[in-house]
C-alpha positions as MATLAB code, in Angstrom:
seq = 'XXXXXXXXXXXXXXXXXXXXXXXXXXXXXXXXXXXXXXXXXXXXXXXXXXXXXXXXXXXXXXXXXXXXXXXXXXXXXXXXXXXXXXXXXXXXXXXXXXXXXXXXXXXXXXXXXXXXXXXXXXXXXXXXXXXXXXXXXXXXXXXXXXXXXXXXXXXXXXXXXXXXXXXXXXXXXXXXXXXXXXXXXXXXXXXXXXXXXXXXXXXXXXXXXXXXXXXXXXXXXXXXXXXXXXXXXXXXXXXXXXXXXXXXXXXXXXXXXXXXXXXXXXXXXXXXXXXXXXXXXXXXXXXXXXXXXXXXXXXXXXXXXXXXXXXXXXXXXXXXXXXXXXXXXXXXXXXX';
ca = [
     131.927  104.696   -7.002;
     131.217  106.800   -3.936;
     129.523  106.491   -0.841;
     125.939  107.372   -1.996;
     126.117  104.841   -4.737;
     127.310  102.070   -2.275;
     124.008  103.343    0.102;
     121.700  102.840   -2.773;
     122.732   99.245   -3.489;
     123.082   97.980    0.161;
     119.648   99.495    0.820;
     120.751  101.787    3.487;
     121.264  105.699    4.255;
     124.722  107.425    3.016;
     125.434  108.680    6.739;
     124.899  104.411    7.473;
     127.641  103.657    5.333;
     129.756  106.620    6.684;
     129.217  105.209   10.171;
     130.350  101.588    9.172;
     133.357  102.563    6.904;
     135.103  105.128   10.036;
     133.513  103.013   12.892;
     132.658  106.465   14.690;
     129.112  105.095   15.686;
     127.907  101.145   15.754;
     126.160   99.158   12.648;
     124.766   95.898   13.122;
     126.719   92.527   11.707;
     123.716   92.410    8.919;
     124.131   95.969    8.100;
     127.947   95.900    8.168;
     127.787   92.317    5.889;
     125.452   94.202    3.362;
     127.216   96.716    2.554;
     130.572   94.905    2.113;
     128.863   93.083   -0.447;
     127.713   95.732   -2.202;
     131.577   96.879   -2.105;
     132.871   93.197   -3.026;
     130.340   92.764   -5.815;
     130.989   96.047   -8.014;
     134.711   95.196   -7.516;
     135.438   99.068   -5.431;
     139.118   99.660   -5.059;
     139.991   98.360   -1.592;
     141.648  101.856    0.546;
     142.114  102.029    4.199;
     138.231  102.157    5.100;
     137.200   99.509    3.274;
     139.515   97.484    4.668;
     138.757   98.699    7.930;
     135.517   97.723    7.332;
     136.408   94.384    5.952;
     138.598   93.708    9.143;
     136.281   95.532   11.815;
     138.957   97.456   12.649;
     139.884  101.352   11.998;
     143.659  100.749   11.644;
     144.330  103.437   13.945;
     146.798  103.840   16.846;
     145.574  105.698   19.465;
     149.002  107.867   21.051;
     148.327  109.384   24.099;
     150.519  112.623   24.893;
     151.233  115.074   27.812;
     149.199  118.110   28.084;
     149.270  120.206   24.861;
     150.073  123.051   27.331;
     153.368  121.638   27.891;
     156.147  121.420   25.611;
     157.533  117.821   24.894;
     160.746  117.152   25.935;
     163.387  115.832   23.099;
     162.609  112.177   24.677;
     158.830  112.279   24.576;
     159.197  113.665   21.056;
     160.952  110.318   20.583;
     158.514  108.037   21.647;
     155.883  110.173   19.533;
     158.297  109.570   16.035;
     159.202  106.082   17.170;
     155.645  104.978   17.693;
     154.445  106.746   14.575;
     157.467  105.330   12.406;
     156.721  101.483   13.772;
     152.988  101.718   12.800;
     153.568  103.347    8.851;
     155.363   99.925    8.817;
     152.157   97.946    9.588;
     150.263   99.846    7.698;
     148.402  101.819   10.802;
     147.890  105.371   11.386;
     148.016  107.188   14.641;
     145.861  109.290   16.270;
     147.556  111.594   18.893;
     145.677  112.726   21.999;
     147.068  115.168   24.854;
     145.448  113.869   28.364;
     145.593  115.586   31.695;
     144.776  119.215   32.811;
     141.758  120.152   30.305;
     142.084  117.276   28.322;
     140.049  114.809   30.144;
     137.414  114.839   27.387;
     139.892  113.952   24.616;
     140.929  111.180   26.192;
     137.364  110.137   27.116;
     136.735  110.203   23.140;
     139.858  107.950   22.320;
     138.469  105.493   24.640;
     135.018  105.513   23.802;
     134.646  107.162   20.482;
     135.451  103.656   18.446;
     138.151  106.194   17.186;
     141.284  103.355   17.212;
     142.068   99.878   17.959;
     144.250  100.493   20.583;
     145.927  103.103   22.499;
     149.319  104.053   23.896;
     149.382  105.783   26.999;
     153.017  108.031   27.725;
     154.093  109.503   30.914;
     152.850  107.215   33.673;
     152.347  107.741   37.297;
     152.799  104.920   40.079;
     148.954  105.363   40.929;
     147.190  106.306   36.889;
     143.830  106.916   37.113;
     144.378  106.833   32.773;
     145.331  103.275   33.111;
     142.345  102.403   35.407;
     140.233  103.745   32.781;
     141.136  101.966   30.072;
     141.433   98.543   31.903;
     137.640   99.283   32.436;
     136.930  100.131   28.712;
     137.925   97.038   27.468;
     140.265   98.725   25.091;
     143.856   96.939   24.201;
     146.709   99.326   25.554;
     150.052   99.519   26.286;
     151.804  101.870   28.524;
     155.625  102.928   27.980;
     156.400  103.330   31.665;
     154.339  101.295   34.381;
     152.496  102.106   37.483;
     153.369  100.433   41.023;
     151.486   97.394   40.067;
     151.261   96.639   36.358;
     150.278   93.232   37.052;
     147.888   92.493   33.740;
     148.953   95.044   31.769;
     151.504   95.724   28.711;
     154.034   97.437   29.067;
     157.592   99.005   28.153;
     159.729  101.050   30.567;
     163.482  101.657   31.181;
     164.923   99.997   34.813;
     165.558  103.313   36.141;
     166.805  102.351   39.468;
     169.481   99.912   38.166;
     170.880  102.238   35.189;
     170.774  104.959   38.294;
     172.701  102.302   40.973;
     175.176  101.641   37.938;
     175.843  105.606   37.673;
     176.317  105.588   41.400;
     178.826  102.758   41.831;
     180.730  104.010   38.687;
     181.479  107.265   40.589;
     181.921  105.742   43.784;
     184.816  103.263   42.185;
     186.244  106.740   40.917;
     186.684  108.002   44.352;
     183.622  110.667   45.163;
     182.304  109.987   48.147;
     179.477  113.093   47.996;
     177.132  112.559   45.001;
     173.638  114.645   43.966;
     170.791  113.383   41.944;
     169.442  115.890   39.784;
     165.930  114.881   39.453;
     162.896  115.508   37.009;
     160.670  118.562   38.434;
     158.591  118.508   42.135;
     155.717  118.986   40.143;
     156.249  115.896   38.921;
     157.372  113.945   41.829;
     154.229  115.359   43.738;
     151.798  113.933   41.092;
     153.762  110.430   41.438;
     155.774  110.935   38.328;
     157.313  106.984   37.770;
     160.824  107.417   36.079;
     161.861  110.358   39.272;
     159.987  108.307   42.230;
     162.152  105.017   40.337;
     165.567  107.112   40.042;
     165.695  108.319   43.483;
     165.005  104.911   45.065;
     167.793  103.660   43.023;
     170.153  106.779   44.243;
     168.690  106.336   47.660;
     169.873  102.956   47.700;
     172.817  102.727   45.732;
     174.257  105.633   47.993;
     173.516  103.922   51.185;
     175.184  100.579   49.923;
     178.502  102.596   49.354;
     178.415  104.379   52.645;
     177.882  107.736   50.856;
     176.853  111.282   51.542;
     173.829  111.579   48.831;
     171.650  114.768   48.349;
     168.340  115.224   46.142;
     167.415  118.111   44.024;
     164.412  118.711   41.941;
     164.713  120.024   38.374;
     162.183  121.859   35.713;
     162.625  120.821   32.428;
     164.824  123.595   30.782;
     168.137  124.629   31.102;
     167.605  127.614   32.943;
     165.881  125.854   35.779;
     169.375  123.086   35.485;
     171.788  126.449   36.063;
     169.952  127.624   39.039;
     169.312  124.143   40.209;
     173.587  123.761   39.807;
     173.691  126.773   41.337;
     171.656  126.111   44.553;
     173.701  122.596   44.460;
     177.026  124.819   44.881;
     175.973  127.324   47.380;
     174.159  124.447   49.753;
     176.159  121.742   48.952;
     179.471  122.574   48.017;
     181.217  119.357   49.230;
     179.354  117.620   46.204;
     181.941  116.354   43.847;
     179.734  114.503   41.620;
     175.804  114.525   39.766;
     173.556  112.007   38.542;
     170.846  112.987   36.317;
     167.744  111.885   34.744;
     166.766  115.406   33.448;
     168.328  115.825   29.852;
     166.389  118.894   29.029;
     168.555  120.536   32.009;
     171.935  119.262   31.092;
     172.543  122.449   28.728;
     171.499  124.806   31.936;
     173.911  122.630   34.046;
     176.679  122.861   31.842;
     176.275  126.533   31.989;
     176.725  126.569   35.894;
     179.679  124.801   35.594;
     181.306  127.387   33.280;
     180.401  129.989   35.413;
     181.796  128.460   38.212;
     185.003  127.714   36.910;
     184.777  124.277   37.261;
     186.758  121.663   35.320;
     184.760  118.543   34.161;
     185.850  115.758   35.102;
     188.667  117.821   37.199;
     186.214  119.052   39.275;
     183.344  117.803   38.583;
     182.141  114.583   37.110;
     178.400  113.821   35.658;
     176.546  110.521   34.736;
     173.562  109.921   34.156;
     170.126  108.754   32.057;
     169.705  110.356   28.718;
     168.793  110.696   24.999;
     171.754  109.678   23.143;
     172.209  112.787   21.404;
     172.235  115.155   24.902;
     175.049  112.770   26.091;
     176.753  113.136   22.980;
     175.830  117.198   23.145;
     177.219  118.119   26.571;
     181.176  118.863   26.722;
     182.876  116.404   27.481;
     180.074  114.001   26.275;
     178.243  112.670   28.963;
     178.833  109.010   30.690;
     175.159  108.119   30.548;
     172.815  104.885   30.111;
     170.950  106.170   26.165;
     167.438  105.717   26.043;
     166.603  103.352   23.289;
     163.384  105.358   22.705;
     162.973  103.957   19.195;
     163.458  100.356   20.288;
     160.798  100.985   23.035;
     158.353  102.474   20.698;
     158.354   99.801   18.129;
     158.124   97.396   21.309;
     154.981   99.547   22.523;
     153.326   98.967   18.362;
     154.255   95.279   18.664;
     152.819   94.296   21.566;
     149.676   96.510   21.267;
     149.124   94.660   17.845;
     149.205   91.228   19.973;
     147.052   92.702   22.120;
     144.818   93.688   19.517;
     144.807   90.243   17.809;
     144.647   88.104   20.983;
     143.150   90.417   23.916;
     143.017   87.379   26.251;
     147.028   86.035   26.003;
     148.914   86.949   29.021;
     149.738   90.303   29.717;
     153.611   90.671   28.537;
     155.933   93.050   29.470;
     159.295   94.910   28.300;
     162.130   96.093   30.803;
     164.914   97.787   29.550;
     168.743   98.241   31.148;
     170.942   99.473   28.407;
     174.744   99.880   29.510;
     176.118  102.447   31.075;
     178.557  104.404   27.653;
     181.263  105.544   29.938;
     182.520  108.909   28.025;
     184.810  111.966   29.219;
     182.473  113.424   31.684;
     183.509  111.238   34.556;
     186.835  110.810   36.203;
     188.737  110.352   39.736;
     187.077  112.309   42.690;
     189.228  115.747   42.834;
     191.814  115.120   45.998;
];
């Protein structure tokens, strides 16, 4: 049985059909009703548009990603598999669309195009224009990070101040006294970036609580930019005894400056900070660090998009993260 067969028994056009089955354009309730009929009656092999169909939904995820200009760092990636993995388990696809920079159109489509049920949004800023749109649209979404005031929406993000406070008071128990935050980019900080804006209040704060001498650096994502950003740390701040870090993708280009600096860590130099599990366990020594759970927050992000989907008027709920603080060979007593 195929599409033009179903059109000739429901009384309508093929491309009607077409329409109703991938939800790209509307059909009317009577239209839509007709030709499930036709599909119930000559007993057609239920696959994922008829169900769609069935259910009025598309069973499709929208995933919305960075700029495909920009390469995904190792934890983005791992939102991307975790969300993907969590909706093959309930039976969902997902659609993936980059937003930002020339990609204001594909995002437009996602929200508008009847594409998806739903959509993810990655990589938020404190003030999202993304987010405003989509509140507007109607459309259930959830965000994995959240802007400056979330209130109504759903949401999954790591506390990045208190895992960044914890990596402060850790080396501050071990003596240092002079401590730099290696941050995500300025690029990113200037566009109101919420993980870097989050982890410097915390550093701001935590340092100021211990009576410390703190310093801030901004970081590209790559390890070269982390071995001149170590590097600029050591010739302008050489009393520095200890780093904080939310930039994983640097850590390699960090450990490099070290080397080449013939420093010692922890000797001379301890590190903590907020990674993927597998950088921490990466750098030598492995890295004290808070891991992100990023599988556990993308199976959070499915789950409560799905609620959202099936109940769009419940409360607005919301998922905030502090996973401990692994304390591993990178940290040690402040060098006397």
């Amino acid at each position: 049985m195929n599409i033009g067969e179903i059109a000739r028994r429901a009384g309508v056009s093929r491309s009607t059909v077409s329409y109703a089955l991938s939800g790209k354009r509307p059909v009317t309730g009577e239209t839509r009703r007709r030709i499930q009929a036709v599909i119930d009656e000559i007993g057609y092999r239920p696959n994922a548009a008829a169900r769609a169909l069935k259910e009025g939904r598309t069973r499709t995820l929208g995933l919305v990603i960075p700029p495909a200009n920009q390469r995904l760092t190792d934890m983005q990636l791992g939102f991307v598999a975790s969300v993907v993995e969590a909706a093959a388990r309930a039976d969902l696809d997902v659609l993936l669309s980059p937003s930002g920079g020339d990609h204001d159109r594909s995002f437009e489509r996602v929200v508008t195009g009847r594409r998806v049920d739903g959509v993810i949004l990655m990589e938020i800023r404190l003030e999202d224009e993304r987010v405003v749109r989509l509140r507007e649209s109607g459309l259930p979404f959830v965000t994995i990070g959240h802007t400056a005031n979330p209130y109504g929406t759903c949401w999954v993000d790591v506390d990045y101040p208190t895992l960044i406070a914890r990596c402060v008071h850790h080396l501050a128990d071990l003596g240092h006294r002079s401590l730099a935050l290696v941050n995500r980019s300025a690029e990113l900080l200037a566009i109101g970036y919420g993980p870097a804006h989050r982890a410097l209040a915390g550093f701001t704060e935590a340092v100021a609580q211990r009576g410390l001498t703190g310093v801030e650096l901004t970081c590209a994502d790559d390890a070269a930019a982390g071995e001149s950003c170590f590097e600029q740390l050591r010739d302008q701040h050489p009393d520095v005894t200890a780093v904080v870090t939310i930039n994983e993708a640097a850590l390699p280009g960090l450990q490099r400056g070290l080397e080449r600096a013939g420093l010692v860590v922890p000797r001379d130099m301890s590190l903590a900070g907020v990674a993927a599990r597998h950088w921490a366990e990466d750098f030598r020594p492995q890295l004290t660090a808070a891991d992100i759970p990023t599988v556990e927050m993308g199976a959070s992000a499915v789950d409560l998009l799905l609620e959202r989907i099936a109940a769009p008027e419940a409360p607005a709920r919301h998922l905030l993260l502090a996973p401990p603080v692994s304390l591993r060979a990178s940290t040690g007593p402040a060098p006397r």
